[in-house]
mmCIF file of C-alpha atoms in Angstrom:
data_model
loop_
_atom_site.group_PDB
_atom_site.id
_atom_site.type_symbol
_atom_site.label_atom_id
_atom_site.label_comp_id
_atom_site.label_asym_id
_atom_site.label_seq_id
_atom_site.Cartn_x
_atom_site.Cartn_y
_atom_site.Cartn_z
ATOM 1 C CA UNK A 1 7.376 -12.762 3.668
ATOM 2 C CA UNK A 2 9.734 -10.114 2.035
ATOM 3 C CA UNK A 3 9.379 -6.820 1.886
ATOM 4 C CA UNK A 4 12.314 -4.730 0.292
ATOM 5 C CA UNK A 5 11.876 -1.184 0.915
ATOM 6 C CA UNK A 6 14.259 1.183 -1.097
ATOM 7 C CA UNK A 7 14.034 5.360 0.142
ATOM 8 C CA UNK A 8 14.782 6.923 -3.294
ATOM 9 C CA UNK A 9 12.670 10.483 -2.112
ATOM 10 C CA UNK A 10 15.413 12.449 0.145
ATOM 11 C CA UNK A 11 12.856 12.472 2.847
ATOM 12 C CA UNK A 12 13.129 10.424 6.308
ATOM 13 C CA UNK A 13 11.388 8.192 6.730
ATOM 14 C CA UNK A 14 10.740 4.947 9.402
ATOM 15 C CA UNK A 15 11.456 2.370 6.797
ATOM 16 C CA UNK A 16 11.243 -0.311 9.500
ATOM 17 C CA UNK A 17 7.851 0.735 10.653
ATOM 18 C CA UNK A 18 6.793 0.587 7.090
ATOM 19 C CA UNK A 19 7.747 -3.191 6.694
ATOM 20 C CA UNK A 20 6.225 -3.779 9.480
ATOM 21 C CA UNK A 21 3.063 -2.428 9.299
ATOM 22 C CA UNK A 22 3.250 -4.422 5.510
ATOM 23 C CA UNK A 23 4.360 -7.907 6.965
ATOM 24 C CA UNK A 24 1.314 -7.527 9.619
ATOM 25 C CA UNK A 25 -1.226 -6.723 6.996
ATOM 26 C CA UNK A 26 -0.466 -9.057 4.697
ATOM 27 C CA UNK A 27 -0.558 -12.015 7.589
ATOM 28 C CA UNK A 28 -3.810 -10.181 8.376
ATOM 29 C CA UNK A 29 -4.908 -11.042 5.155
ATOM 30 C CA UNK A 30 -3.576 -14.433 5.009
ATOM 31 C CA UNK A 31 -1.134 -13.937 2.172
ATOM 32 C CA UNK A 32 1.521 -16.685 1.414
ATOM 33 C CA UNK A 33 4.220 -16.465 3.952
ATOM 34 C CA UNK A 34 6.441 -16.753 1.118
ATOM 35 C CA UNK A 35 5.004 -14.017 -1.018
ATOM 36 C CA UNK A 36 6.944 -10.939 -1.900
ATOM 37 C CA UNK A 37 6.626 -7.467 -2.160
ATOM 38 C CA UNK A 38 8.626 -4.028 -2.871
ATOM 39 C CA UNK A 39 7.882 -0.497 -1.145
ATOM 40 C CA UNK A 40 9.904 2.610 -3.406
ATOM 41 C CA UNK A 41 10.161 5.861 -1.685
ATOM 42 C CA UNK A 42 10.240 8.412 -4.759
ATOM 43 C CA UNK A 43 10.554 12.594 -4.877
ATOM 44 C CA UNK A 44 7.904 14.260 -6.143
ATOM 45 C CA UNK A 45 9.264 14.827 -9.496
ATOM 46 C CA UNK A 46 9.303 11.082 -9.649
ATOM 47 C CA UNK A 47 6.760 10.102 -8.971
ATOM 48 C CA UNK A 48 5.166 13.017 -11.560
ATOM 49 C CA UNK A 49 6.872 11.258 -13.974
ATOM 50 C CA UNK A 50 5.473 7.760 -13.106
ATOM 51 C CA UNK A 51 2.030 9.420 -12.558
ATOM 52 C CA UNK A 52 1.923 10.305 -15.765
ATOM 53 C CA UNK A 53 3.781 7.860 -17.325
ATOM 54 C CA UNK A 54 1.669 4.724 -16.147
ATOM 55 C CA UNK A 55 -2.039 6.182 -15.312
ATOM 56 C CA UNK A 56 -1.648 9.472 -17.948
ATOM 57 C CA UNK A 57 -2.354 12.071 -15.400
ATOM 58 C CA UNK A 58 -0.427 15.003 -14.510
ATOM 59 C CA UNK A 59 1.451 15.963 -11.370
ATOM 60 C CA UNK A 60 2.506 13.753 -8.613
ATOM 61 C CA UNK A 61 0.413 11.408 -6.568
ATOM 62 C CA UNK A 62 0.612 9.928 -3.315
ATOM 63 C CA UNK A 63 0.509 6.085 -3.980
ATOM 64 C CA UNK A 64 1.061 3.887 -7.130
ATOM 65 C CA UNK A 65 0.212 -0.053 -7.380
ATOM 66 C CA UNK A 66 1.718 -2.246 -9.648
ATOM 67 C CA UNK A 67 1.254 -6.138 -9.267
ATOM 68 C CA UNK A 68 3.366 -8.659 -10.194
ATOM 69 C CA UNK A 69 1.367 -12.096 -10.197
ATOM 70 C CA UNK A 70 -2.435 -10.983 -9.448
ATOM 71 C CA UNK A 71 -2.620 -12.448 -5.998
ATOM 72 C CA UNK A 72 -5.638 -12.337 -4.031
ATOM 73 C CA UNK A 73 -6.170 -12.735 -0.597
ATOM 74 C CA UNK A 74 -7.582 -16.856 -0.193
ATOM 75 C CA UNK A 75 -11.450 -17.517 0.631
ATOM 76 C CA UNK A 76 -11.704 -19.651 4.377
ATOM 77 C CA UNK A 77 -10.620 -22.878 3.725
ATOM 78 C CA UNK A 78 -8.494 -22.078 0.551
ATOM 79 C CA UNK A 79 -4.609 -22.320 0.488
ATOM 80 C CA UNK A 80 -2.919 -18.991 -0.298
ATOM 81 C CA UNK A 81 -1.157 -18.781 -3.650
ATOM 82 C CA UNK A 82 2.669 -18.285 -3.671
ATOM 83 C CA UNK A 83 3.651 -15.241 -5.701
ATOM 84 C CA UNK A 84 4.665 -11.743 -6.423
ATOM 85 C CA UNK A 85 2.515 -8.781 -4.669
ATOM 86 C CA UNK A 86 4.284 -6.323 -6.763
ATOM 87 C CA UNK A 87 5.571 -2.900 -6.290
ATOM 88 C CA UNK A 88 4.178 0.317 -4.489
ATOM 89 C CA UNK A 89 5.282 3.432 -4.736
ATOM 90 C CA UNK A 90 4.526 6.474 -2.313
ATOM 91 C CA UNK A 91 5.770 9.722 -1.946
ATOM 92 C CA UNK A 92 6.582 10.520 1.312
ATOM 93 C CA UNK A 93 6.333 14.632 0.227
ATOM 94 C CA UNK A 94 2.845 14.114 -1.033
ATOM 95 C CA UNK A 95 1.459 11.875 1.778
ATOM 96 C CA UNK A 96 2.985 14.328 4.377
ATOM 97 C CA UNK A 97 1.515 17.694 2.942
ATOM 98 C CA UNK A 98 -2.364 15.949 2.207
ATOM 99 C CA UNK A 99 -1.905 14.183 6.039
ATOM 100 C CA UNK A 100 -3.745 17.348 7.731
ATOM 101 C CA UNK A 101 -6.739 16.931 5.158
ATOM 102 C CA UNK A 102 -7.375 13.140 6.476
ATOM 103 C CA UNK A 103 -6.826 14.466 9.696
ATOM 104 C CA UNK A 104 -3.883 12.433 10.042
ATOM 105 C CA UNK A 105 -0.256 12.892 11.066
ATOM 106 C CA UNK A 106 2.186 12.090 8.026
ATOM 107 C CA UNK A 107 3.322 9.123 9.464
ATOM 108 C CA UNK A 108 -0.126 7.993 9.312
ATOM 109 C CA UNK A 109 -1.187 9.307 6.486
ATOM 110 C CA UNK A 110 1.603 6.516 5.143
ATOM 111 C CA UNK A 111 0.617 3.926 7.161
ATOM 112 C CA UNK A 112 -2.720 4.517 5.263
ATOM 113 C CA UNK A 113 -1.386 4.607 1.906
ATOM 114 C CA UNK A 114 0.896 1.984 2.008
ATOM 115 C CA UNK A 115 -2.527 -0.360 2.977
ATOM 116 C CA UNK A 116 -4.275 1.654 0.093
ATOM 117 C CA UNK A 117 -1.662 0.411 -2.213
ATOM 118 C CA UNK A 118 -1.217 -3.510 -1.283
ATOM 119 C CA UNK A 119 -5.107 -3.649 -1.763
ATOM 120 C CA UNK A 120 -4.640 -2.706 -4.658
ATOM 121 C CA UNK A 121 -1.815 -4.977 -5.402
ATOM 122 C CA UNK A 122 -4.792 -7.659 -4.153
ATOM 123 C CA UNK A 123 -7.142 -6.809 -6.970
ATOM 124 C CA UNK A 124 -9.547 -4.134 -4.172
ATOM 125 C CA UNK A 125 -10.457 -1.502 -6.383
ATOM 126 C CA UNK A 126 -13.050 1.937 -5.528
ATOM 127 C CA UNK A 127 -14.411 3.121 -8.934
ATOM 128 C CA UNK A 128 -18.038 1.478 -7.551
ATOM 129 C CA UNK A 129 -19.430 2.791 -4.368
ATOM 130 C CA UNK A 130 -19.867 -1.125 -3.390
ATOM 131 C CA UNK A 131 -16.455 -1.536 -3.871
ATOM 132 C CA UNK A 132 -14.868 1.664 -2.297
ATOM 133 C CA UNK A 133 -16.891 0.361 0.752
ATOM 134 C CA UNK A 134 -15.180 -2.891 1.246
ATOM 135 C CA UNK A 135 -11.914 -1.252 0.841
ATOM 136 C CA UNK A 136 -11.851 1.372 2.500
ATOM 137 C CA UNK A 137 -13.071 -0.706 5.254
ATOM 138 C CA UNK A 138 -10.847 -3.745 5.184
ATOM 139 C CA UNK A 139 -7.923 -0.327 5.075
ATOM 140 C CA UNK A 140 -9.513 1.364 7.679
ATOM 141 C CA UNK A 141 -9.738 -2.120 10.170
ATOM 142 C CA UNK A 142 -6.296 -3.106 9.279
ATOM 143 C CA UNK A 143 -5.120 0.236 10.600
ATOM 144 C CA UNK A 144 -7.471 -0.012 13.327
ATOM 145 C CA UNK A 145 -5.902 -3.369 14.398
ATOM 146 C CA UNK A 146 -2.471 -2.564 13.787
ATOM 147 C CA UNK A 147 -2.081 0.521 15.849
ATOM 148 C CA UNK A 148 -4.087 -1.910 18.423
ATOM 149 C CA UNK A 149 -1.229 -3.752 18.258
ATOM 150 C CA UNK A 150 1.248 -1.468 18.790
ATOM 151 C CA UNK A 151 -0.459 -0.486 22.059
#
């Protein structure tokens, strides 16, 4: 898999953790090995400008998703598709100063986000109740299981 991770926001931040924690979800979820996907660490003002820019709301926000080649994660038995994930973009300032309201540390609070965001890349969405449910609980067990891993 590749992950490119470019730190535009002038905070920092583990970059390496980030990939990782992206590489292990996306084997979690059985996404081509070959698949590809970009993390962009943006300021505030930045990511204001996308925020309103792409979803026409105002201020910054903490994550943004943007896929490339609609991937989705392959049913048992299925191959998965070779592809583009796309692009998320956080904002490390953002993620940091909500953290405390998730009860989370900011590095968490990332970790969180940056799951938030490839779902989204993979088509989860949580404008239904049904389907906030099965993302936020595929995010919250891929968390689970990769701070598991980490011991």
């Amino acid at each position: 898999m590749t992950v490119e991770i470019n730190n535009e926001s002038g905070v920092e931040v583990d970059e390496q953790r980030l990939v990782a924690l992206a590489i292990f979800a996306m084997d979690s979820l059985r996404i081509h090995p070959q698949a590809e996907l970009s993390i962009l660490l943006v300021d505030t003002a930045t990511m204001a400008a996308y925020h309103e820019k792409y979803m026409d709301e105002p201020g910054p926000t903490d994550v943004l998703s943007f896929p490339m080649d609609e991937l989705r994660p392959p049913k048992d038995g299925e191959e998965p598709p070779l592809g583009m994930l796309g692009d998320i973009v956080l904002c490390p300032e953002v993620t940091a100063a909500q953290a405390s309201d998730s009860n989370r540390t900011p590095e968490q609070e990332a970790d969180y986000l940056l799951i938030h965001g490839l779902l989204h890349l993979l088509g989860y969405d949580h404008a239904e109740p049904e389907e906030k449910q099965v993302m936020f609980g595929l995010n919250d067990r891929i968390i689970a299981a990769w701070t598991a891993s980490r011991g």
